[in-house]
Amino acid sequence: MNYDAALDSAIARLHDEGRYRTFIDIERAKGRFPQAVWNRPDGEQQEITVWCGNDYLGMGQHPVVLAAMHEALDATGAGSGGTRNISGTTVYHKRLEAELADLHGKEAALVFSSAYIANDATLSTLPKLFPGLIIYSDALNHASMIEGIKRNGGAKRIFRHNDPEHLRELIEADDPAAPKLIAFESIYSMDGDFGPIEALCDLADEYGALTYLDEVHAVGMYGPRGGGVSERDGLAGRIDIINGTLGKAYGVFGGYIAASAKMCDAVRSYAPGFIFTTSLPPTVAAGAAASIAFLKTEEGQKLRDAQQLHARILKMRLKSLGMPIIDHGSHIVPVHVGHPVHCKALSDMLLRDFGIYVQPINFPTVPRGTERLRFTPSPVHDPKQIDWLVRAMDNLWSQCALNRAELSA
Ligand SMILES: Cc1ncc(COP(=O)(O)O)c(C=O)c1O
C-alpha cells in the first residue's frame, strides 16, 4: 500500500468537506482571562478574547486553585509516580474523591484521567459486572459514551434524543428480566439543551433499570453547590452513576464517576481504563479539589450567577439582531450557521478582523447542516467584550448576507 497517498487522500477529504480542523495556537495569560495572545501562522502575535473555552467560570486562573496546586507541587513534586494500584494513590487523590462523593451526595467517587476515559472505561466495564446488560443510550450522547457502549460487547439500544416515550417502546420490546441501564446527559453541550432527567428516572424505576448521567457540562455550573442539574432539580439520589469532568467549570483536568461504594469498588477493580494508567498528578488532584470546594460556597454561587447573567445578556442582544440563536435556557450560546464553509469563514474573520476567538463547530461534532458558532460567556467576560462581540457578529452577518430569521428553541 502507498501509505502516504492514503494519508493524503484522507486529509484531502476533510478539506473538500470544509471540516479540516485547524488548531489555533494561543497563550492564555493568568489573571487576564478571557484575554489571550494568538501566535499567528505568519509569526505575528495578536491579542484576542477567547469566546469558546469550557473553563466556564474562569477557575483555571482562580487564586484558590493556583495556591492549592503550588502547595502540592512544592510538597510532593510533579507526577504521581504510578497507577492507582502501584504507588499512585496519594492523600490528594483520596481528598479529591471524598470532595466529589460529597458534591453528589454519593458514598464514593472514582477519579479517571478525563471524563472521556471515565465514560469509556465505566460503560465498557458494566456488562462484565451485570451479564446480559442492555444499555439504552440517548442518540446525542457524547462520543466517549458511544465508544464505551460500542466496545463493551453487550446489547445496546439507541433512543431518540430526549424522547422517553421512544425509550419506553424499546424497553418494552426487551426481556423484562434483563438487567438494564439508561445512559444520558444533563446538558447536551452543542445545543445547550437539558435532558429529561426526572422522566428517565421514572422509567428506570418502572422497569428496574440503572441510570447513568453525564453531567460534564453542568458540574460546577448548576445546583446550589455546583452538583449539576441533578442537584438543582433534587434528583441526584435517583441517579446510580454520575459522570463529571474536572476540566471545564472546575478549570483543571481529569474526570470521575460518583456512585455507591460498591459500584465504585467494582468499577475500580474491573475497568482497564482505570487500572492500567498512571494516576493524576497530585498537583492536578489538589487544584481540582480546591476548585470543587470553592464552587460549593456562596462565592461559587456568585460566579454561577454572573455566568448565567452574561449568557442571558449575550443571547438577548444577539436575538434582538435576529441572529439564529439556539436557546434552551442553559449557559451555552450556540449560533446556527448551517454550512461548514461559512462557519469556518465566519470564525476566521472574527479572529483575524475582530480578535474574537470562537472555533467553528462542524461535522462530526454536530450533524451536517447544523454547523454553528458556540459561544461560552463567563463571569470574566466584561460588558465591553460582550458589546464588541455583538457588534462584530452584526457586522459580519450583514457583510456575508446571512439569514437573520430566528430558530425556535
Ligand atoms: C458530554 C461530554 N462528556 C464527556 C466529555 C469528556 O470530558 P473531558 O474533557 O474531561 O474528557 C465531554 C467533553 O467535551 C463532553 O462534552
Coordinates of C-alpha atoms in Angstrom, one line a residue, residues 82-240:
G82 CA 2.3 5.2 39.4
T83 CA -1.0 3.7 38.7
R84 CA -3.6 4.0 41.5
N85 CA -2.8 0.4 42.4
I86 CA 1.0 0.6 42.3
S87 CA 2.1 3.6 44.4
G88 CA -0.1 6.2 42.7
T89 CA -2.8 6.7 45.3
T90 CA -2.0 9.7 47.5
V91 CA -3.7 11.8 50.1
Y92 CA -4.6 14.2 47.2
H93 CA -6.4 11.6 45.3
K94 CA -8.3 10.4 48.4
R95 CA -9.3 14.0 49.3
L96 CA -10.5 14.7 45.7
E97 CA -12.6 11.6 45.7
A98 CA -14.1 12.5 49.1
E99 CA -14.9 16.0 47.8
L100 CA -16.6 14.5 44.8
A101 CA -18.6 12.0 46.7
D102 CA -19.8 14.8 49.0
L103 CA -20.6 17.0 46.0
H104 CA -23.1 14.5 44.6
G105 CA -24.3 13.0 47.9
K106 CA -22.9 9.6 47.0
E107 CA -21.0 7.1 49.1
A108 CA -17.9 7.2 46.8
A109 CA -16.2 8.6 43.7
L110 CA -13.6 7.4 41.4
V111 CA -11.2 9.7 39.5
F112 CA -10.0 8.9 36.0
S113 CA -7.6 10.7 33.6
S114 CA -10.5 12.5 32.0
A115 CA -14.3 12.4 31.8
Y116 CA -13.9 10.8 28.3
I117 CA -11.9 8.0 29.9
A118 CA -14.4 7.8 32.8
N119 CA -17.3 7.3 30.4
D120 CA -15.5 4.9 28.1
A121 CA -14.0 2.9 30.9
T122 CA -17.1 2.6 33.0
L123 CA -19.6 1.9 30.3
S124 CA -17.3 -0.6 28.7
T125 CA -16.9 -2.4 32.0
L126 CA -20.5 -2.6 33.2
P127 CA -21.5 -5.6 31.2
K128 CA -18.7 -7.5 32.9
L129 CA -20.5 -6.7 36.2
F130 CA -24.0 -7.2 35.0
P131 CA -24.0 -10.1 32.5
G132 CA -26.7 -9.6 29.8
L133 CA -26.9 -5.9 30.5
I134 CA -28.8 -3.8 27.9
I135 CA -27.7 -0.2 27.6
Y136 CA -30.3 2.4 26.4
S137 CA -28.4 5.4 25.1
D138 CA -29.7 8.8 24.0
A139 CA -29.0 9.4 20.3
L140 CA -27.0 12.5 21.0
N141 CA -24.8 11.1 23.8
H142 CA -21.2 12.2 23.7
A143 CA -18.6 10.2 21.7
S144 CA -17.0 8.9 24.9
M145 CA -20.2 7.2 26.0
I146 CA -20.8 5.9 22.5
E147 CA -17.3 4.4 22.4
G148 CA -17.7 2.8 25.8
I149 CA -21.0 1.3 24.9
K150 CA -19.8 0.1 21.5
R151 CA -16.7 -1.6 22.9
N152 CA -18.4 -3.4 25.7
G153 CA -19.7 -6.2 23.6
G154 CA -23.1 -6.0 25.3
A155 CA -26.5 -5.2 23.8
K156 CA -27.3 -1.5 23.1
R157 CA -30.4 0.4 22.0
I158 CA -30.4 4.0 20.9
F159 CA -33.4 6.1 21.8
R160 CA -34.4 9.3 20.0
H161 CA -32.8 12.3 21.6
N162 CA -34.7 13.3 24.8
D163 CA -37.6 11.0 23.9
P164 CA -38.8 9.0 27.0
E165 CA -41.7 7.5 25.0
H166 CA -39.3 6.1 22.4
L167 CA -37.2 4.7 25.3
R168 CA -40.3 3.1 26.8
E169 CA -41.1 1.4 23.4
L170 CA -37.5 0.0 23.3
I171 CA -37.5 -1.2 26.8
E172 CA -40.9 -2.9 26.4
A173 CA -39.6 -4.9 23.4
D174 CA -36.9 -6.4 25.6
D175 CA -36.9 -9.2 28.1
P176 CA -38.3 -7.8 31.4
A177 CA -35.8 -9.8 33.4
A178 CA -32.7 -8.5 31.6
P179 CA -30.5 -6.0 33.5
K180 CA -30.8 -2.5 32.0
L181 CA -29.1 0.8 32.2
I182 CA -30.2 4.2 30.8
A183 CA -27.3 6.5 29.7
F184 CA -27.9 10.1 29.1
E185 CA -26.6 13.7 29.7
S186 CA -28.0 16.5 31.8
I187 CA -26.9 19.2 29.3
Y188 CA -26.1 18.4 25.6
S189 CA -23.3 20.9 25.1
M190 CA -23.7 21.6 21.4
D191 CA -27.3 22.8 21.6
G192 CA -27.3 23.6 25.3
D193 CA -30.5 21.7 25.9
F194 CA -31.3 19.8 29.1
G195 CA -32.0 16.0 29.4
P196 CA -35.4 15.0 30.8
I197 CA -33.8 13.6 34.0
E198 CA -36.9 13.0 36.0
A199 CA -38.9 11.3 33.2
L200 CA -35.9 9.0 32.5
C201 CA -35.6 8.2 36.3
D202 CA -39.3 7.4 36.4
L203 CA -38.8 4.9 33.5
A204 CA -35.8 3.4 35.2
D205 CA -37.9 2.8 38.4
E206 CA -40.7 1.4 36.4
Y207 CA -38.5 -1.1 34.5
G208 CA -35.9 -1.8 37.2
A209 CA -33.0 -0.1 35.2
L210 CA -29.9 1.6 36.5
T211 CA -29.3 5.3 35.5
Y212 CA -26.1 6.8 34.2
L213 CA -25.9 10.6 33.9
D214 CA -23.1 12.6 32.2
E215 CA -23.1 15.9 34.0
V216 CA -19.8 17.1 32.3
H217 CA -21.2 20.4 31.2
A218 CA -23.2 21.0 34.4
V219 CA -20.9 20.2 37.3
G220 CA -19.8 23.4 39.0
M221 CA -22.4 25.3 37.0
Y222 CA -25.8 24.3 38.4
G223 CA -27.2 23.4 41.8
P224 CA -26.5 25.4 45.0
R225 CA -23.2 23.6 45.5
G226 CA -22.3 23.0 41.8
G227 CA -23.5 19.4 41.9
G228 CA -25.1 19.8 38.4
V229 CA -28.6 19.8 37.1
S230 CA -29.4 16.6 39.2
E231 CA -28.6 18.6 42.3
R232 CA -30.5 21.7 41.1
D233 CA -33.6 19.5 40.5
G234 CA -33.2 17.4 43.6
L235 CA -32.7 14.2 41.5
A236 CA -29.1 13.2 42.3
G237 CA -30.4 10.5 44.7
R238 CA -32.2 8.8 41.8
I239 CA -29.1 8.6 39.6
D240 CA -26.9 5.4 40.1

